[in-house]
Tab-separated table of C-alpha atoms and ligand atoms in Angstrom:
chain	number	residue	atom	x	y	z
N	164	MET	CA	-40.497	-22.759	-16.100
N	165	SER	CA	-42.517	-19.519	-17.353
N	166	LEU	CA	-41.726	-16.022	-16.823
N	167	ILE	CA	-42.515	-13.527	-14.048
N	168	LYS	CA	-42.219	-10.122	-13.888
N	169	CYS	CA	-39.396	-8.904	-10.959
N	170	SER	CA	-41.063	-6.858	-8.935
N	171	VAL	CA	-38.461	-4.409	-8.302
N	172	CYS	CA	-36.976	-3.555	-12.066
N	173	GLY	CA	-39.632	-5.286	-13.530
N	174	LYS	CA	-37.966	-7.442	-15.792
N	175	MET	CA	-39.629	-10.281	-17.194
N	176	VAL	CA	-37.571	-13.656	-15.800
N	177	SER	CA	-37.778	-17.376	-15.628
N	178	ASP	CA	-39.555	-17.867	-12.487
N	179	GLU	CA	-36.758	-21.003	-12.156
N	180	ASN	CA	-34.440	-18.349	-11.049
N	181	GLU	CA	-34.280	-17.054	-6.734
N	182	VAL	CA	-33.415	-14.118	-7.927
N	183	CYS	CA	-33.825	-11.430	-10.799
N	184	PRO	CA	-30.366	-11.653	-13.104
N	185	GLU	CA	-30.963	-8.477	-13.499
N	186	CYS	CA	-31.161	-6.823	-10.448
N	187	ARG	CA	-30.201	-9.935	-8.116
N	188	ALA	CA	-33.227	-8.970	-6.076
N	189	TRP	CA	-35.670	-12.358	-4.767
N	190	LEU	CA	-38.407	-13.130	-6.566
N	191	LEU	CA	-40.967	-13.647	-4.840
N	192	GLY	CA	-43.309	-15.011	-7.542
N	193	ARG	CA	-41.418	-17.833	-9.213
N	194	LYS	CA	-43.169	-21.238	-9.348
N	195	THR	CA	-40.595	-23.610	-8.042
N	196	THR	CA	-42.139	-23.014	-4.288
N	197	ALA	CA	-45.520	-23.402	-4.005
N	198	PRO	CA	-47.938	-20.532	-5.290
N	199	LEU	CA	-47.586	-17.259	-3.616
N	200	SER	CA	-48.669	-16.957	0.059
N	201	ASP	CA	-48.625	-15.127	2.880
N	202	GLY	CA	-46.571	-17.677	4.430
N	203	ASN	CA	-44.108	-18.391	1.780
N	204	ILE	CA	-43.453	-14.395	1.942
N	205	HIS	CA	-42.257	-14.562	5.344
N	206	LYS	CA	-40.357	-17.578	4.505
N	207	ASP	CA	-38.532	-15.966	1.981
N	208	GLU	CA	-38.283	-13.365	3.849
N	209	LYS	CA	-36.899	-14.426	6.881
N	210	ILE	CA	-34.613	-16.105	4.992
N	211	GLY	CA	-33.009	-13.279	3.684
N	212	THR	CA	-33.452	-12.000	7.292
N	213	PHE	CA	-31.270	-14.927	8.708
N	214	LYS	CA	-28.949	-14.359	5.989
N	215	LEU	CA	-28.427	-10.723	6.440
N	216	ILE	CA	-28.537	-10.954	10.570
N	217	GLY	CA	-25.501	-14.156	9.246
N	218	LEU	CA	-23.489	-11.654	7.097
N	219	PHE	CA	-24.003	-8.655	9.722
N	220	ALA	CA	-22.386	-11.579	12.816
N	221	ALA	CA	-19.739	-12.204	10.469
N	222	LEU	CA	-18.853	-8.596	9.931
N	223	ILE	CA	-19.122	-8.169	13.329
N	224	LEU	CA	-16.466	-11.186	13.775
N	225	VAL	CA	-14.158	-10.078	11.607
N	226	VAL	CA	-14.551	-6.138	13.208
N	227	VAL	CA	-13.494	-8.039	16.469
N	228	PHE	CA	-10.694	-9.701	15.575
N	229	SER	CA	-9.386	-7.289	13.550
N	230	GLN	CA	-9.565	-4.970	17.146
N	231	PHE	CA	-8.399	-8.269	19.290
N	232	LEU	CA	-5.748	-10.408	17.154
N	233	PRO	CA	-2.146	-8.631	17.895
N	234	THR	CA	-0.792	-9.344	14.621
N	235	ARG	CA	-2.210	-7.056	12.941
N	236	ASN	CA	-1.534	-3.982	15.211
N	237	ALA	CA	1.673	-5.298	15.929
N	238	THR	CA	2.503	-5.139	12.108
N	239	ASP	CA	1.186	-1.549	12.115
N	240	GLU	CA	3.533	-0.566	15.346
N	241	ASP	CA	6.293	-2.608	14.410
N	242	GLY	CA	5.769	-0.531	10.228
N	243	GLN	CA	5.855	2.137	12.169
N	244	THR	CA	8.839	1.538	14.332
N	245	THR	CA	11.248	0.233	11.636
N	246	GLU	CA	10.597	3.111	9.630
N	247	ALA	CA	11.363	5.404	12.532
N	248	GLU	CA	14.613	3.148	12.910
N	249	GLU	CA	15.590	3.647	9.475
N	250	GLU	CA	15.195	7.233	9.738
N	251	VAL	CA	17.630	7.495	12.983
N	252	VAL	CA	19.819	5.376	10.730
N	253	LEU	CA	19.744	7.317	7.833
N	254	GLU	CA	20.309	10.103	10.094
N	255	GLU	CA	23.633	8.987	11.553
N	256	GLU	CA	25.160	7.436	8.239
N	257	ASP	CA	24.481	11.367	7.687
N	258	ARG	CA	26.373	12.920	10.551
N	259	ALA	CA	29.124	9.418	10.022
N	260	GLU	CA	29.505	10.947	6.437
N	261	GLU	CA	29.513	14.491	7.802
N	262	THR	CA	32.566	14.236	10.365
N	263	GLY	CA	34.216	11.543	7.527
N	264	ASN	CA	34.127	8.420	9.301
N	265	PRO	CA	31.591	6.286	8.001
N	266	ALA	CA	29.340	4.301	10.901
N	267	VAL	CA	30.278	1.087	9.352
N	268	GLY	CA	33.841	1.940	10.015
N	269	ASN	CA	33.653	2.168	13.917
N	270	GLU	CA	35.859	-0.563	14.224
N	271	GLU	CA	38.459	0.342	12.316
N	272	GLN	CA	38.450	3.733	14.301
N	273	THR	CA	38.808	1.879	17.539
N	274	ALA	CA	41.925	0.266	16.236
N	275	GLU	CA	43.296	3.602	14.480
N	276	GLU	CA	43.080	5.020	17.323
N	277	GLU	CA	44.482	2.399	19.607
N	278	ALA	CA	47.844	2.083	16.992
N	279	GLN	CA	47.745	6.116	17.069
N	280	SER	CA	47.712	6.235	21.126
N	281	PRO	CA	51.352	6.799	22.256
N	282	LEU	CA	53.158	2.700	22.911
N	283	PRO	CA	54.969	3.147	25.891
N	284	ASP	CA	59.224	2.469	25.454
N	285	VAL	CA	60.204	-0.376	27.540
N	286	ALA	CA	62.893	-1.239	25.282
N	287	GLY	CA	65.902	-1.958	28.072
N	288	THR	CA	67.558	-4.467	30.081
N	289	TYR	CA	65.557	-5.434	32.823
N	290	LYS	CA	66.866	-7.055	35.682
N	291	GLY	CA	65.158	-9.952	38.664
N	292	SER	CA	64.155	-13.657	38.670
N	293	ILE	CA	61.960	-15.919	37.388
N	294	ARG	CA	62.847	-18.661	39.372
N	295	THR	CA	66.509	-17.854	38.850
N	296	PRO	CA	67.776	-14.742	38.627
N	297	THR	CA	67.159	-13.559	35.026
N	298	VAL	CA	68.185	-10.742	32.169
N	299	ILE	CA	65.675	-9.774	29.848
N	300	ARG	CA	66.907	-7.483	26.621
N	301	LEU	CA	64.424	-5.731	24.735
N	302	LYS	CA	64.319	-3.741	21.929
N	303	GLN	CA	61.361	-2.474	20.865
N	304	ASP	CA	59.870	-1.115	17.075
N	305	GLY	CA	56.536	0.277	17.427
N	306	THR	CA	54.894	-2.596	18.913
N	307	ARG	CA	56.511	-5.249	17.964
N	308	LEU	CA	59.294	-6.963	20.945
N	309	SER	CA	62.573	-8.275	20.319
N	310	GLY	CA	65.593	-9.589	22.320
N	311	THR	CA	66.886	-11.715	24.855
N	312	ILE	CA	66.745	-13.394	27.630
N	313	ARG	CA	69.536	-15.248	29.797
N	314	TYR	CA	69.008	-16.951	33.217
N	315	THR	CA	72.927	-15.978	34.561
N	316	LYS	CA	72.883	-18.270	37.228
N	317	PHE	CA	73.785	-21.463	34.492
N	318	ASP	CA	75.802	-18.756	32.768
N	319	SER	CA	73.136	-20.294	29.637
N	320	PRO	CA	73.532	-19.167	26.614
N	321	ALA	CA	71.137	-16.199	25.971
N	322	LEU	CA	67.800	-16.624	23.894
N	323	ASP	CA	65.636	-14.957	21.343
N	324	ILE	CA	62.314	-13.622	22.708
N	325	SER	CA	60.206	-11.785	20.391
N	326	GLY	CA	56.451	-10.099	20.972
N	327	SER	CA	54.492	-7.046	21.325
N	328	ILE	CA	53.247	-4.871	23.246
N	329	LYS	CA	50.171	-2.477	23.453
N	330	PRO	CA	50.046	0.903	24.508
N	331	ASP	CA	48.163	-0.028	27.736
N	332	GLY	CA	51.706	-1.723	28.417
N	333	SER	CA	50.681	-4.970	28.246
N	334	PHE	CA	52.877	-7.603	26.250
N	335	SER	CA	53.220	-11.060	25.005
N	336	LEU	CA	56.613	-12.590	24.890
N	337	THR	CA	58.057	-15.909	23.279
N	338	GLU	CA	60.861	-17.789	24.176
N	339	ILE	CA	62.702	-19.443	21.685
N	340	GLY	CA	65.117	-22.221	22.906
N	341	GLU	CA	68.565	-22.963	22.731
N	342	ASP	CA	67.833	-24.700	18.605
N	343	HIS	CA	66.441	-21.202	17.948
N	344	ARG	CA	63.533	-22.674	16.543
N	345	THR	CA	61.491	-24.276	19.078
N	346	PRO	CA	59.265	-22.301	21.967
N	347	SER	CA	60.237	-23.188	25.169
N	348	GLY	CA	58.544	-20.771	27.078
N	349	LYS	CA	55.864	-17.978	27.175
N	350	LEU	CA	56.169	-14.758	28.960
N	351	ASN	CA	52.395	-12.349	29.747
N	352	GLY	CA	52.341	-9.620	31.905
N	353	GLN	CA	52.695	-5.771	31.871
N	354	ILE	CA	55.106	-2.821	31.032
N	355	GLN	CA	54.953	0.019	33.880
N	356	GLY	CA	57.321	2.706	33.966
N	357	ASN	CA	60.248	0.815	35.170
N	358	THR	CA	59.032	-2.566	36.237
N	359	MET	CA	57.788	-5.362	34.340
N	360	THR	CA	55.524	-7.999	35.763
N	361	GLY	CA	53.844	-10.873	34.503
N	362	THR	CA	53.707	-14.712	34.527
N	363	PHE	CA	56.537	-17.192	32.920
N	364	LEU	CA	54.754	-20.500	31.236
N	365	ASN	CA	57.670	-22.869	30.808
N	366	THR	CA	55.572	-24.703	27.954
N	367	SER	CA	57.881	-28.184	28.330
N	368	THR	CA	56.586	-28.270	31.609
N	369	ASN	CA	53.681	-26.388	31.521
N	370	LYS	CA	54.880	-24.933	34.430
N	371	THR	CA	53.804	-20.576	35.760
N	372	THR	CA	55.717	-19.137	37.145
N	373	GLU	CA	55.032	-15.281	38.437
N	374	PHE	CA	58.317	-12.509	37.355
N	375	THR	CA	58.911	-9.141	38.432
N	376	LEU	CA	61.683	-7.842	36.942
N	377	ASN	CA	63.017	-3.989	36.971
N	378	LYS	CA	65.351	-1.731	34.127
R	455	ZN	ZN1	-34.967	-7.457	-11.201
């Protein structure tokens, strides 16, 4: 090992170094290669050139990939879209606060509107036929319906019915059997004006009957 002078920074450094430890310049005069000659200089320059070309190639590849890889662009665009969406959501929330209706409570709002819209007045006595002459007496308390159903032909006792009605007039009633406990039938349909139409399901035979009764 001997000391050589770095041609770039002038510092005396070991010739076992490939590059100057001070300024990172290539040490052309180092002893580990054959004595200096033009050929060796060119060889070192060539190696340096190859390394430079390789570095440029890698740089170009990185640039090209960053252009063509969809992930980077997509991420940026997505990020922007998300921000924009967040702004829209925030604006909606602001508006909701102004009107006193939180955006989250849209379903509750709809339910309230339904409850507030007028219910049809359906209380009364409906006569007609469900396979056999039938009389239904209905009482109404808001959406709650209760009353009796009687099949007049058989001189049978009136059976209890109860259920509910919606603002659009659609109703659901359950008929309770003579034991006053076991459901014996289900009536589903629509009450419009004085007319009750629907389907009766006999829950013991599973048979259905379409019916129309009038007030
Ligand atoms: Zn140096």
